[in-house]
Coordinates of C-alpha atoms in Angstrom, one line a residue:
M26 CA 66.5 148.3 92.8
L27 CA 67.7 145.8 95.5
L28 CA 69.4 143.7 92.8
A29 CA 71.1 146.5 90.9
L30 CA 72.3 148.3 94.6
A31 CA 73.6 144.6 95.3
S32 CA 75.3 144.2 92.0
G33 CA 77.0 147.5 92.0
T34 CA 78.3 147.2 95.7
T35 CA 79.7 143.8 94.7
I36 CA 81.2 144.7 91.3
S37 CA 82.8 148.0 92.6
M38 CA 83.9 146.0 96.0
A39 CA 85.8 143.4 93.6
Q40 CA 87.2 146.3 91.4
L41 CA 88.7 148.4 94.0
A42 CA 89.9 145.3 95.7
T43 CA 91.8 144.4 92.4
T44 CA 93.1 147.9 91.9
L45 CA 94.5 148.0 95.7
Y46 CA 95.8 144.4 95.3
A47 CA 97.8 145.3 91.9
L48 CA 99.2 148.4 93.7
A49 CA 100.5 146.4 96.5
L50 CA 102.2 144.1 93.8
G51 CA 103.8 147.2 92.5
V52 CA 101.9 147.3 89.2
D53 CA 102.6 150.8 87.2
D54 CA 100.0 153.1 85.9
A55 CA 100.1 151.8 82.5
R56 CA 99.5 148.3 83.7
L57 CA 96.7 149.3 85.9
G58 CA 94.7 151.0 82.9
I59 CA 95.2 147.7 80.9
I60 CA 93.7 145.6 83.9
A61 CA 91.0 148.1 84.2
A62 CA 90.0 147.8 80.5
M63 CA 90.1 144.0 80.5
E64 CA 86.5 143.6 82.4
P65 CA 84.7 146.4 79.8
L66 CA 86.5 144.6 76.8
G67 CA 85.0 141.3 78.0
I68 CA 81.4 142.8 78.6
A69 CA 81.7 144.7 75.0
L70 CA 82.5 141.3 73.3
M71 CA 79.5 139.4 74.8
T72 CA 76.8 142.2 74.9
L73 CA 75.1 141.7 71.5
P74 CA 75.0 137.8 72.2
A75 CA 73.6 138.5 75.4
G76 CA 70.7 140.6 74.2
L77 CA 69.9 137.9 71.9
L78 CA 69.7 135.2 74.8
V79 CA 67.9 137.5 77.1
A80 CA 65.2 138.0 74.5
R81 CA 65.1 134.3 73.8
Y82 CA 65.3 132.7 77.3
G83 CA 64.3 135.5 79.8
A84 CA 66.0 137.5 82.3
R85 CA 65.7 135.3 85.0
R86 CA 67.5 132.0 83.8
V87 CA 70.2 134.1 82.0
Y88 CA 70.9 136.1 85.1
F89 CA 71.3 133.2 87.3
A90 CA 73.5 131.3 85.0
A91 CA 75.8 134.3 84.3
S92 CA 76.3 135.0 88.1
M93 CA 78.2 131.6 88.4
G94 CA 81.4 132.8 86.5
P95 CA 82.3 136.1 88.7
M96 CA 81.4 133.9 91.8
L97 CA 84.2 131.4 90.7
L98 CA 86.8 133.8 89.3
N99 CA 86.6 136.2 92.4
L100 CA 88.0 133.3 94.3
V101 CA 91.1 133.0 92.0
V102 CA 92.0 136.8 91.9
P103 CA 93.9 137.0 95.2
F104 CA 96.0 134.0 94.3
T105 CA 97.3 135.3 91.0
G106 CA 100.3 137.1 92.1
A107 CA 101.2 138.7 88.6
W108 CA 99.4 141.4 86.6
P109 CA 98.9 139.5 83.3
L110 CA 97.0 136.9 85.4
I111 CA 94.9 139.5 87.2
A112 CA 94.1 141.2 83.7
L113 CA 93.0 137.7 82.2
T114 CA 90.6 137.0 85.3
Q115 CA 89.2 140.4 84.9
G116 CA 88.7 139.9 81.0
L117 CA 86.8 136.3 81.9
I118 CA 84.6 138.2 84.7
G119 CA 83.8 140.7 81.8
L120 CA 82.4 137.7 79.7
C121 CA 80.0 136.9 82.2
I122 CA 78.8 140.3 83.2
P123 CA 76.9 141.4 80.1
F124 CA 74.1 138.7 80.8
R125 CA 73.6 140.2 84.1
I126 CA 73.6 143.9 83.2
V127 CA 71.2 143.0 80.0
S128 CA 68.8 141.0 82.0
I129 CA 68.4 144.0 84.7
N130 CA 68.5 146.5 82.1
G131 CA 65.9 145.1 80.0
V132 CA 63.5 144.5 82.7
F133 CA 64.0 148.1 83.7
L134 CA 63.5 149.6 80.3
A135 CA 60.3 147.1 80.1
R136 CA 58.8 148.7 83.0
L137 CA 59.8 152.1 82.7
A138 CA 56.6 153.2 81.1
Q139 CA 54.8 151.9 84.2
I140 CA 56.9 153.6 86.8
G141 CA 57.8 156.8 85.0
L142 CA 60.1 158.3 82.7
A143 CA 61.2 160.9 85.5
R144 CA 62.5 157.7 87.4
A145 CA 64.6 156.8 84.6
G146 CA 67.6 157.2 86.8
W147 CA 66.6 155.3 89.5
Y148 CA 68.2 152.1 88.4
R149 CA 71.6 153.8 87.7
A150 CA 71.3 155.4 91.0
A151 CA 70.7 152.3 92.9
M152 CA 73.8 151.0 91.3
S153 CA 75.8 154.4 91.8
I154 CA 75.0 153.8 95.7
G155 CA 76.8 150.6 95.2
T156 CA 79.7 151.4 92.9
G157 CA 80.4 154.9 94.6
M158 CA 79.5 154.6 98.1
V159 CA 79.2 151.4 99.6
G160 CA 81.6 149.1 97.5
P161 CA 84.7 151.3 97.9
W162 CA 84.4 151.8 101.6
L163 CA 83.5 147.8 102.1
A164 CA 86.7 147.0 99.9
S165 CA 88.9 149.3 101.7
G166 CA 87.8 148.1 105.3
L167 CA 88.0 144.5 104.4
I168 CA 91.2 144.6 102.7
G169 CA 92.7 146.7 105.6
T170 CA 91.3 144.6 108.6
H171 CA 91.3 141.0 106.7
G172 CA 93.4 141.2 103.5
A173 CA 92.6 140.8 99.8
V174 CA 91.7 137.0 100.1
A175 CA 88.7 137.6 102.6
T176 CA 87.6 140.8 100.4
F177 CA 87.5 138.5 97.1
C178 CA 85.5 135.7 99.1
V179 CA 82.9 138.4 100.1
A180 CA 82.5 139.3 96.7
S181 CA 82.2 135.7 95.7
A182 CA 79.7 135.1 98.0
S183 CA 77.6 138.2 97.1
F184 CA 77.5 137.1 93.5
A185 CA 76.2 133.8 94.7
G186 CA 73.6 135.5 96.8
M187 CA 72.3 137.5 94.1
A188 CA 71.9 134.6 91.6
L189 CA 69.6 133.0 94.3
F190 CA 67.6 136.1 94.9
S191 CA 67.3 137.0 91.4
R192 CA 65.1 133.9 90.8
G193 CA 62.4 135.8 92.9
L194 CA 63.2 139.4 92.1
L195 CA 63.3 138.9 88.4
G196 CA 60.3 136.5 88.5
E197 CA 57.5 139.0 87.6
A198 CA 59.1 139.7 84.2
A199 CA 57.3 138.5 81.5
P200 CA 58.4 135.3 79.7
P201 CA 59.7 135.3 76.2
S202 CA 57.2 134.3 73.6
P203 CA 57.7 131.5 71.4
G204 CA 58.6 133.2 68.3
A205 CA 60.7 135.9 70.1
S206 CA 63.9 134.4 68.3
R207 CA 62.3 134.9 65.2
R208 CA 61.1 138.3 65.6
T209 CA 64.7 139.6 67.0
G210 CA 66.1 138.8 63.3
G211 CA 69.6 138.1 65.0
L212 CA 72.6 140.3 64.8
H213 CA 71.4 141.8 61.4
A214 CA 68.3 143.4 63.2
L215 CA 70.6 144.8 66.1
F216 CA 73.2 146.4 63.5
A217 CA 70.1 148.1 61.8
L218 CA 68.8 149.2 65.1
A219 CA 72.0 150.7 66.0
W220 CA 72.2 152.4 62.6
S221 CA 69.1 154.3 63.0
H222 CA 69.5 157.9 63.4
D223 CA 67.7 158.3 66.9
I224 CA 69.7 155.2 68.4
R225 CA 73.1 156.1 66.9
E226 CA 73.2 159.4 68.2
Q227 CA 72.4 158.0 72.1
L228 CA 74.9 155.3 71.7
V229 CA 77.8 157.7 70.6
V230 CA 77.1 160.1 73.6
E231 CA 77.0 157.2 76.1
A232 CA 80.2 155.6 74.6
V233 CA 82.0 159.0 75.2
N234 CA 80.2 159.4 78.7
S235 CA 81.1 156.1 79.7
A236 CA 84.8 156.4 78.6
T237 CA 85.1 159.7 80.5
R238 CA 83.6 158.0 83.7
A239 CA 85.7 155.1 83.3
L240 CA 89.2 157.3 82.8
V241 CA 88.4 159.1 85.9
G242 CA 87.2 156.2 87.9
T243 CA 90.4 154.3 87.1
Y244 CA 92.8 157.0 87.9
T245 CA 91.0 159.0 90.6
V246 CA 92.5 156.8 93.5
V247 CA 96.0 156.6 91.7
L248 CA 95.9 160.4 91.2
A249 CA 94.6 161.1 95.0
I250 CA 97.5 158.8 96.6
Q251 CA 100.5 159.5 94.2
S252 CA 99.8 163.0 93.2
L253 CA 97.8 164.7 96.0
G254 CA 99.4 162.6 98.7
L255 CA 96.2 161.4 100.3
T256 CA 95.9 158.3 102.6
Q257 CA 93.9 155.3 101.2
T258 CA 91.0 156.3 103.4
R259 CA 90.7 159.8 102.1
A260 CA 91.5 158.7 98.4
V261 CA 88.3 156.3 98.6
A262 CA 86.5 159.1 100.1
L263 CA 86.8 160.9 96.7
L264 CA 85.3 157.9 95.1
T265 CA 82.5 158.1 97.7
L266 CA 81.8 162.0 96.9
Q267 CA 81.7 160.6 93.1
G268 CA 79.0 158.2 93.8
A269 CA 77.0 160.4 96.5
V270 CA 76.8 163.3 93.5
A271 CA 75.8 160.6 91.0
V272 CA 72.9 159.4 93.3
I273 CA 71.7 162.9 94.1
A274 CA 71.4 163.5 90.5
L275 CA 69.9 160.5 89.3
F276 CA 67.2 160.6 91.7
G277 CA 66.6 164.3 91.5
L278 CA 67.3 165.2 87.9
G279 CA 64.5 163.3 86.4
H280 CA 61.7 165.6 86.3
V281 CA 64.3 168.4 85.5
A282 CA 65.6 166.6 82.2
Q283 CA 61.9 166.0 81.3
R284 CA 61.1 169.6 81.6
M285 CA 64.3 170.6 79.4
T286 CA 65.1 170.0 75.6
E287 CA 67.3 167.3 74.9
R288 CA 69.9 169.9 73.1
R289 CA 69.9 171.8 76.6
C290 CA 70.6 168.6 78.5
H291 CA 73.5 167.6 76.2
A292 CA 75.0 171.1 76.5
L293 CA 74.8 171.1 80.4
G294 CA 76.0 167.3 81.0
L295 CA 79.1 168.0 78.5
A296 CA 79.8 171.2 79.9
G297 CA 80.1 169.5 83.5
G298 CA 82.3 166.8 82.0
M299 CA 84.6 169.2 80.6
A300 CA 84.6 171.1 83.7
G301 CA 85.5 168.0 85.7
L302 CA 88.4 167.2 83.4
L303 CA 89.8 170.6 83.8
A304 CA 89.8 170.4 87.4
L305 CA 91.4 167.0 87.6
G306 CA 94.1 168.0 85.2
L307 CA 95.0 171.4 86.8
G308 CA 93.7 171.0 90.6
R309 CA 96.7 170.9 93.1
D310 CA 94.5 169.7 96.3
A311 CA 91.6 167.5 97.2
W312 CA 88.9 170.2 97.2
S313 CA 89.7 171.5 93.5
V314 CA 89.6 167.7 92.6
G315 CA 86.6 166.7 94.4
A316 CA 84.6 169.8 93.1
G317 CA 85.8 168.7 89.4
L318 CA 84.6 165.2 90.2
A319 CA 81.2 166.3 91.6
A320 CA 80.7 168.4 88.3
L321 CA 81.6 165.5 86.1
C322 CA 79.2 163.1 87.8
A323 CA 76.5 165.5 87.7
G324 CA 77.0 166.1 84.1
S325 CA 77.3 162.4 83.4
S326 CA 74.2 161.7 85.4
L327 CA 72.3 164.2 83.2
L328 CA 73.5 162.6 79.9
H329 CA 72.5 159.2 81.2
L330 CA 68.7 160.4 82.0
V331 CA 68.5 161.7 78.6
N332 CA 69.7 158.4 77.2
M333 CA 67.1 156.4 79.4
Q334 CA 64.3 158.5 78.6
H335 CA 65.1 158.3 75.1
L336 CA 65.6 154.8 74.7
G337 CA 62.6 153.8 77.2
R338 CA 60.2 155.6 74.7
H339 CA 61.6 153.6 71.8
P340 CA 59.4 150.9 70.4
A341 CA 62.2 148.5 69.8
D342 CA 62.3 145.0 71.6
K343 CA 64.0 146.3 75.2
S344 CA 66.4 143.5 75.6
Q345 CA 67.9 144.5 72.2
V346 CA 68.1 148.2 73.0
S347 CA 69.6 147.4 76.3
S348 CA 72.3 145.4 74.7
L349 CA 73.1 148.2 72.3
Y350 CA 73.2 150.6 75.0
N351 CA 75.6 148.6 77.1
L352 CA 77.6 147.7 74.2
A353 CA 78.2 151.4 73.7
S354 CA 78.9 152.1 77.5
M355 CA 81.1 149.2 77.8
T356 CA 83.1 150.0 74.7
G357 CA 83.6 153.4 76.0
A358 CA 84.6 151.9 79.7
F359 CA 87.2 149.8 77.7
C360 CA 88.8 152.9 75.6
G361 CA 88.7 155.2 78.5
P362 CA 91.5 153.4 80.9
L363 CA 93.1 151.9 77.7
A364 CA 93.7 155.6 76.7
G365 CA 94.9 156.3 79.8
S366 CA 97.3 153.4 80.1
A367 CA 98.9 154.7 76.8
L368 CA 99.0 158.3 77.7
A369 CA 100.2 158.5 81.3
P370 CA 103.7 157.2 80.7
L371 CA 104.1 159.7 77.9
V372 CA 102.6 163.1 79.5
G373 CA 102.2 162.2 83.1
L374 CA 99.0 161.1 85.1
R375 CA 97.4 164.7 85.2
A376 CA 97.9 165.7 81.8
V377 CA 95.8 162.1 80.8
F378 CA 92.6 164.0 81.8
L379 CA 93.5 167.2 79.9
C380 CA 94.4 165.1 76.9
W381 CA 91.0 163.7 76.8
L382 CA 89.2 166.9 76.8
P383 CA 89.2 167.6 73.1
V384 CA 87.1 164.2 72.8
V385 CA 84.4 165.7 74.8
V386 CA 84.7 169.0 73.1
L387 CA 84.4 167.2 69.7
V388 CA 81.3 165.3 70.9
A389 CA 79.7 168.6 72.1
L390 CA 80.3 170.3 68.7
A391 CA 79.1 167.1 66.7
L392 CA 75.8 167.0 68.8
R393 CA 75.1 170.7 68.3
L394 CA 75.4 170.3 64.5
A395 CA 73.3 167.4 64.8
H396 CA 70.6 169.4 66.6
G397 CA 71.1 172.3 64.2
R398 CA 70.5 170.2 61.3
R399 CA 67.1 168.6 62.8
G400 CA 65.9 172.0 63.7
A401 CA 66.5 173.3 60.1
T402 CA 64.6 170.6 58.7
Q403 CA 62.1 170.6 60.9
A404 CA 61.6 174.3 60.6
R405 CA 61.8 174.2 56.8
P406 CA 58.0 172.7 56.3
A407 CA 56.6 175.1 58.6
K408 CA 57.8 178.1 56.4
L409 CA 56.5 176.5 53.4
S410 CA 53.1 176.4 54.7

C-alpha cells in the first residue's frame, strides 16, 4: 500500500508537471495528446516481457532495476525545450514502468485471497490517492514556487527512494521456483490465457475503461483552463475531486460489488462513464463538469473492482494475469489520448468527449449480449433436467 501510494504520487506529479511544462512551451491540444500517449505506448510494448521477467526473477529485483530509468529520465525532461523531445522521454519512461507495475500488482493479486476479495480495490485506491490527490497538488505547488526543474528533481528522488524501500517492502513475496520459466510457457501461453473467454472479456472492459480514464485525465486540466476559464489551482482541484471519488469508491464499494451480480456491476459502471462523458461534453460550468467527473470515476472504480475480483480468483500465474491486465490497461491509456489528439482539431475539445461516448455504448451492448448468451447456455441444461 505504501509503495502504491508513493508510486501513484510520483507518477502523477511527473505527468502533470510534464503537461504544465508543455503548456508553458505553447504546445497545442493535438501534440499534448501525443505526449500523453507516449508513456502508455511504452508501457504497452513492454508489459508482456515484464510479466515473463517478474515470473522468472521475482518482483523485488525487477522493481529495483526498473526504477532506475524513470529516476534518470525525469532529470532530462525540463531541459528538452521541444515537444518531440518531451514525447521521447515519456516513451522511454513508459518502457520502464511496466516492470514496476507488474511487480507490485502481481504481489497484490497473489495475496488477494489472504486479505479478502472485498479489498480488491485497495491497491488501486492507494494509487488513486497519489495520482488524483497528492501528486497533482505537489506538482502544482512545486512548479508555482520552485519551477519545473525542481519538480522533476523531486520526482527523480522519489523514484530512487521507492527503489531502495522496495527491497524491504517486497521482500516477503515468494521467490520464483526453479522451474517457473518452464511452466509459464512464454508468450504462447500468455496469448492462450488472454484468448480464454473469462479473461478476454475482462481485458476488453479494462481497455475501454482505461482509455476513457486517460482521455478524461489528459484533457480535464486543458478543458478547465481553456474552456471554463478556471485558474491552474482550480483546474487541479477538479483532478483532486476525481481522485477523491475514486478513492472513496475503491475503498467502499468492494463489499457492494461482491453482493451484486457481475452483469449489474458492469451496467452501473458503464452508465457512470456515459453520464460523465455527457457532462464533460455539454457542461458549461465547473459544477457540472465536476459532477460528471465524479460519476465517471465511481463507474470506473466499480468496473476495476469487478475485474480485480475476477482475476484474483483465476488459477493462472498471477504475474502473467497481471501483465495481461496491465497490457489491456496501457493499451487503453495509449488509445484514449491519441484519439483525443486526432479528434480535438477536427471537432473541438468539448466534442471529443461526446465522440468517445459511442465506444462506451458499444461495449455496454456487447457485454449485455455476452451475459445473455451465458445465461441462456446455463439455463438450457436446467430446463432439460
